[in-house]
XYZ file of C-alpha atoms in Angstrom:
192
model
C 39.790 -17.095 7.101
C 36.050 -16.388 6.718
C 33.639 -18.382 8.953
C 30.020 -17.822 7.974
C 27.465 -18.605 10.883
C 23.873 -19.266 10.718
C 21.173 -17.467 12.753
C 24.140 -14.669 13.599
C 21.361 -11.593 12.609
C 21.440 -9.333 15.405
C 24.375 -7.263 17.268
C 23.893 -9.287 20.537
C 24.870 -12.440 18.391
C 28.310 -10.287 17.338
C 28.871 -9.763 20.781
C 28.300 -13.420 22.163
C 30.222 -14.390 18.933
C 33.201 -11.874 19.992
C 33.013 -13.347 23.432
C 33.287 -16.961 22.379
C 36.368 -16.111 20.021
C 38.089 -14.263 23.033
C 37.182 -16.989 25.527
C 38.872 -19.607 22.986
C 41.942 -17.121 22.510
C 41.459 -17.352 18.751
C 42.658 -14.422 16.699
C 39.465 -12.867 15.055
C 39.790 -10.293 13.233
C 36.533 -9.049 12.303
C 32.885 -10.132 13.959
C 29.981 -8.688 11.515
C 26.487 -10.173 11.328
C 26.724 -13.545 9.706
C 30.403 -13.753 9.618
C 33.919 -13.758 11.235
C 36.837 -13.006 9.349
C 39.868 -14.719 11.143
C 43.548 -13.672 10.935
C 44.667 -16.622 10.463
C 42.991 -20.133 9.371
C 41.614 -22.116 12.297
C 43.058 -25.727 12.895
C 40.273 -28.565 12.631
C 40.508 -28.587 16.631
C 40.070 -24.998 17.006
C 37.274 -25.028 14.225
C 35.252 -27.747 16.190
C 35.427 -26.177 19.503
C 34.437 -22.857 17.976
C 31.425 -24.605 16.484
C 30.355 -26.200 19.617
C 30.565 -23.242 21.658
C 28.169 -21.658 19.004
C 25.779 -24.456 19.387
C 25.237 -23.191 22.847
C 24.316 -20.010 21.540
C 21.976 -21.589 19.026
C 24.276 -20.623 16.232
C 26.043 -22.908 13.842
C 28.821 -22.897 11.041
C 28.013 -23.002 7.486
C 29.650 -24.896 5.384
C 27.243 -25.249 2.241
C 27.411 -22.826 -0.293
C 23.744 -22.140 -0.621
C 23.214 -22.148 3.300
C 26.098 -19.440 3.024
C 24.130 -17.402 0.326
C 20.922 -17.421 2.149
C 22.811 -15.943 5.307
C 24.005 -13.329 3.446
C 21.225 -12.178 2.145
C 19.704 -12.219 5.372
C 22.488 -10.532 6.772
C 22.144 -7.544 3.848
C 18.553 -7.221 4.364
C 19.032 -6.591 8.008
C 21.824 -4.041 7.499
C 19.710 -2.217 4.986
C 17.089 -1.918 7.476
C 19.333 -1.059 10.467
C 21.709 1.607 8.282
C 18.317 2.872 6.743
C 18.987 2.447 3.355
C 15.436 2.377 2.327
C 13.531 4.563 0.547
C 10.720 5.104 -1.811
C 13.285 4.547 -4.804
C 14.644 1.384 -3.049
C 15.100 -1.676 -5.430
C 15.564 -4.592 -3.231
C 16.689 -6.662 -6.403
C 18.943 -3.902 -7.477
C 20.340 -3.931 -3.647
C 20.737 -7.577 -3.191
C 22.418 -8.030 -6.977
C 25.029 -5.057 -5.922
C 26.436 -7.168 -3.136
C 26.000 -10.562 -4.319
C 27.540 -12.630 -7.277
C 24.680 -13.840 -8.842
C 21.367 -12.171 -10.405
C 18.413 -11.438 -8.303
C 16.438 -14.018 -10.075
C 19.029 -16.928 -9.181
C 19.128 -15.622 -5.807
C 15.295 -15.331 -5.046
C 15.228 -19.356 -6.203
C 17.782 -20.327 -3.974
C 16.206 -18.390 -1.391
C 12.763 -19.615 -1.807
C 13.812 -23.104 -1.905
C 15.966 -23.428 1.251
C 13.465 -20.848 3.003
C 10.093 -21.692 2.310
C 9.331 -18.037 1.628
C 10.165 -15.431 -0.779
C 12.756 -12.945 -0.207
C 10.220 -10.327 -0.556
C 7.994 -12.116 1.992
C 11.073 -12.251 4.229
C 12.052 -8.808 3.744
C 8.333 -7.564 4.996
C 8.567 -9.430 8.058
C 11.877 -8.019 8.957
C 10.571 -4.469 8.058
C 7.203 -5.221 10.420
C 9.597 -6.270 13.315
C 11.421 -3.183 12.986
C 7.936 -1.225 13.110
C 7.026 -2.836 15.930
C 10.523 -1.814 17.852
C 9.893 1.693 16.665
C 6.468 1.527 17.489
C 7.388 0.031 21.025
C 9.828 2.992 21.475
C 7.283 5.709 20.612
C 10.153 7.775 19.331
C 8.834 8.243 15.703
C 5.695 8.842 14.382
C 3.860 6.364 11.824
C 4.786 8.814 9.196
C 8.292 8.775 9.989
C 8.327 4.934 10.385
C 7.090 4.544 6.939
C 9.331 6.911 5.400
C 12.508 5.159 7.089
C 11.606 1.851 5.837
C 10.506 2.668 2.210
C 6.454 2.551 2.522
C 4.988 4.266 -0.043
C 2.605 5.756 2.559
C 1.267 5.177 5.812
C -1.683 3.429 4.878
C 0.315 0.983 2.946
C 2.314 0.249 6.008
C -0.565 0.151 8.048
C -2.701 -2.218 5.579
C 0.440 -4.546 5.463
C 0.894 -4.584 9.057
C -3.019 -5.513 9.700
C -2.873 -8.411 7.476
C 0.683 -9.886 8.482
C 0.857 -9.114 12.310
C -3.117 -9.648 12.639
C -3.784 -6.220 14.569
C -3.447 -2.515 13.727
C -0.564 -0.537 14.467
C -2.902 1.501 17.173
C -3.524 -1.766 18.963
C -0.147 -2.778 18.712
C 0.907 0.192 20.606
C -1.314 -0.858 23.370
C -0.288 -4.192 23.949
C 3.332 -4.604 22.247
C 5.107 -6.500 24.700
C 3.625 -9.571 23.629
C 3.820 -9.071 19.846
C 7.555 -7.859 19.458
C 10.457 -10.397 18.300
C 14.038 -9.514 18.389
C 15.288 -9.762 15.183
C 17.449 -12.793 15.494
C 14.005 -14.513 16.330
C 12.639 -13.939 13.130
C 12.512 -17.215 11.421
C 10.767 -19.055 8.500
C 9.894 -22.713 8.707
C 12.987 -24.922 7.879
C 12.697 -26.942 4.641
C 16.118 -29.506 4.941
């Protein structure tokens, strides 16, 4: 039984949901970003209790197909960044279409309608949060970060960073603690 979970977009969430499953003594098979696959179907009582515990973590069970699709898109984008699948030849539309059952134009319209931003805009926000993370660690140069995240150049990354974040990458390095969000804090305005 698959249960899709809203806002489960970081590995701290995966750990927390795994703990809830263990505490409730549910037979969870696999816990991943955005989804739990149980070994056997949950009773209505178990599902309700699981949902109640998730709410305490500011997570929730998704049942609407469109909401599930949006969560799957977000999860795939996060995985692409975390697994360093980006490169100069990375195509957002090809990547999502390869994993999702619908064509990209349908996915894009559905995502935009639900989230109030395009998939591309959301992906930019995710990549910039990863830039902030890596800048705060200081382990990668800006050239390396640009290459890892599929930017065509350091100038492109720097320009986008300044435009979206409001400060330059060098200014951010000086005051990163106040600017950085954890990946599960990247939200778009809710429209429904």
